[in-house]
Amino acid sequence: MALDRFGRRIHYLRISLTDHCNLRCLYCMPEEMTFRPNAELLQDDEILLLTRLFAGLGFDKIRLTGGEPTVRAQIVELVGGITHTPGVHSVSMTTNGVLLARLAGPLAEAGLQRVNISIDTLNPAKFRRLTRWGDMEDVWEGILAAEQAGLTPIKLNAVVVKGYNEEDVVDLARLTLEHPWQVRFIEMMPFAGATEMQITQMVTAAQIQAQVEAAFGALEAANGGKLDGEARLFHIPGAQGDIGFISSVSAPFCATCTRARLTADGVLRMCLLREHEINLLKPLRAGATLDDLRNLILEAVWNKPWGHGLAEGEIALNRAMSEIGG
Ligand code: SAM
Ligand code: SF4
């Protein structure tokens, strides 16, 4: 069991499978983003070895992310290897959904349990503007394919950006009337790459909720008022699905954080919003023993920061969001 100094049991690992992506969302990365060469990224056998090590330390919950995880070569085989790792009980993926129409079935067969799909608007023109060249229809087909493949409950993620999609939260929330989906609205966080817009065009969870309530009336608390992961859940009376608000900036949930992040280039990051990193790939390639690596992980977990420093104006600027893994 991996405990930090504050007694939190850290057992949830987010693995970024690549920093590459087939979209260029404005709030995530600059258009001219340069990606790391393949040799600098964790190879399949390295990911599987680290997964076994983390699982042996009690990490039983894994989320695969990126960049865009589905653009990685041999993704289905890799997911199969991760889901079959002893000690790993839950494997999910965060994806932009573009390739899910083709991959949802094979990924489900490989043991993937759930997906979170990012879709910030149902308006194709606005979708293109936010993603720079994405086609909203591809994502919609991906969502339906994921549902068909049993990658449920389907969770949809929408980052809300002033001047781009504030009004679109109403159409997204409306989806929950007819579908048993969880539509989650995310406050935009600041990183490198798009910092100016991330700070000046952020919309708070309270503002988003007010917009949704103006359209549907007061929302009812769901999940007994408890957080579901990082989301505070509500529903429109009579709706089949839930609406979640992720207020990482305005009301952080650091006290209950149980996560660690492994970046695609093999660095362990114990807080999404802090720059401190522990390189695991370098020692692994330099011949470190499994015990050495285990000790590095346990020490990193022990020293996990209590929380982020956004309220004090501390912004982690050493990576763009896509280089960490959301
Ligand atoms: N490519 C996949 C996707 O878009 O779902 C996975 C990686 S993406 C970095 C993970 C999540 O982070 C997505 O839901 C995305 O919308 C969100 N995200 C990206 N930049 C963000 C930012 N600056 N603040 C908050 N969330 C962000
Ligand atoms: Fe790619 Fe996801 Fe970032 Fe959009 S949010 S650019 S889909 S990694």
mmCIF file of N, CA and C in Angstrom, residues 17-20 35-44 46-47 71-73 264-266 281 285:
data_model
loop_
_atom_site.group_PDB
_atom_site.id
_atom_site.type_symbol
_atom_site.label_atom_id
_atom_site.label_comp_id
_atom_site.label_asym_id
_atom_site.label_seq_id
_atom_site.Cartn_x
_atom_site.Cartn_y
_atom_site.Cartn_z
ATOM 1 N N LEU A 17 -0.299 7.601 -22.609
ATOM 2 C CA LEU A 17 0.286 6.646 -23.560
ATOM 3 C C LEU A 17 1.036 7.341 -24.687
ATOM 4 N N THR A 18 0.806 8.623 -24.868
ATOM 5 C CA THR A 18 1.534 9.380 -25.896
ATOM 6 C C THR A 18 1.266 10.861 -25.677
ATOM 7 N N ASP A 19 2.194 11.707 -26.116
ATOM 8 C CA ASP A 19 1.913 13.145 -26.082
ATOM 9 C C ASP A 19 1.335 13.593 -27.433
ATOM 10 N N HIS A 20 1.283 12.690 -28.412
ATOM 11 C CA HIS A 20 0.780 13.036 -29.749
ATOM 12 C C HIS A 20 -0.745 13.116 -29.719
ATOM 13 N N PHE A 35 5.957 17.320 -30.972
ATOM 14 C CA PHE A 35 5.798 16.112 -30.169
ATOM 15 C C PHE A 35 7.138 15.414 -29.982
ATOM 16 N N ARG A 36 7.222 14.620 -28.930
ATOM 17 C CA ARG A 36 8.481 13.923 -28.640
ATOM 18 C C ARG A 36 8.702 12.769 -29.618
ATOM 19 N N PRO A 37 9.962 12.526 -29.999
ATOM 20 C CA PRO A 37 10.226 11.362 -30.848
ATOM 21 C C PRO A 37 9.916 10.072 -30.100
ATOM 22 N N ASN A 38 9.532 9.053 -30.847
ATOM 23 C CA ASN A 38 9.097 7.797 -30.245
ATOM 24 C C ASN A 38 10.118 7.227 -29.252
ATOM 25 N N ALA A 39 11.416 7.345 -29.584
ATOM 26 C CA ALA A 39 12.453 6.744 -28.727
ATOM 27 C C ALA A 39 12.459 7.352 -27.328
ATOM 28 N N GLU A 40 11.936 8.589 -27.190
ATOM 29 C CA GLU A 40 11.913 9.239 -25.874
ATOM 30 C C GLU A 40 10.678 8.833 -25.063
ATOM 31 N N LEU A 41 9.764 8.113 -25.707
ATOM 32 C CA LEU A 41 8.532 7.722 -25.007
ATOM 33 C C LEU A 41 8.671 6.313 -24.442
ATOM 34 N N LEU A 42 7.896 6.031 -23.420
ATOM 35 C CA LEU A 42 7.859 4.677 -22.856
ATOM 36 C C LEU A 42 7.440 3.703 -23.953
ATOM 37 N N GLN A 43 8.185 2.609 -24.085
ATOM 38 C CA GLN A 43 7.827 1.566 -25.039
ATOM 39 C C GLN A 43 6.832 0.614 -24.365
ATOM 40 N N ASP A 44 6.175 -0.233 -25.157
ATOM 41 C CA ASP A 44 5.123 -1.099 -24.589
ATOM 42 C C ASP A 44 5.640 -1.932 -23.412
ATOM 43 N N GLU A 46 8.064 -1.323 -21.435
ATOM 44 C CA GLU A 46 8.352 -0.460 -20.281
ATOM 45 C C GLU A 46 7.054 -0.073 -19.572
ATOM 46 N N ILE A 47 6.014 0.195 -20.345
ATOM 47 C CA ILE A 47 4.713 0.531 -19.725
ATOM 48 C C ILE A 47 4.211 -0.672 -18.922
ATOM 49 N N VAL A 71 -4.261 7.037 -30.601
ATOM 50 C CA VAL A 71 -3.377 7.137 -31.771
ATOM 51 C C VAL A 71 -2.098 6.310 -31.574
ATOM 52 N N ARG A 72 -1.923 5.734 -30.400
ATOM 53 C CA ARG A 72 -0.721 4.935 -30.165
ATOM 54 C C ARG A 72 -0.797 3.626 -30.964
ATOM 55 N N ALA A 73 0.340 3.258 -31.579
ATOM 56 C CA ALA A 73 0.398 1.989 -32.318
ATOM 57 C C ALA A 73 0.143 0.836 -31.348
ATOM 58 N N ALA A 264 3.996 10.257 -20.757
ATOM 59 C CA ALA A 264 4.381 9.379 -21.863
ATOM 60 C C ALA A 264 5.900 9.235 -21.958
ATOM 61 N N ASP A 265 6.642 10.216 -21.440
ATOM 62 C CA ASP A 265 8.108 10.096 -21.445
ATOM 63 C C ASP A 265 8.639 9.565 -20.111
ATOM 64 N N GLY A 266 7.769 8.918 -19.354
ATOM 65 C CA GLY A 266 8.238 8.121 -18.220
ATOM 66 C C GLY A 266 8.569 8.888 -16.966
ATOM 67 N N LEU A 281 11.891 6.630 -16.251
ATOM 68 C CA LEU A 281 12.398 5.997 -17.479
ATOM 69 C C LEU A 281 13.924 5.996 -17.524
ATOM 70 N N ARG A 285 16.095 2.643 -17.927
ATOM 71 C CA ARG A 285 16.973 2.351 -19.074
ATOM 72 C C ARG A 285 18.442 2.259 -18.657
#
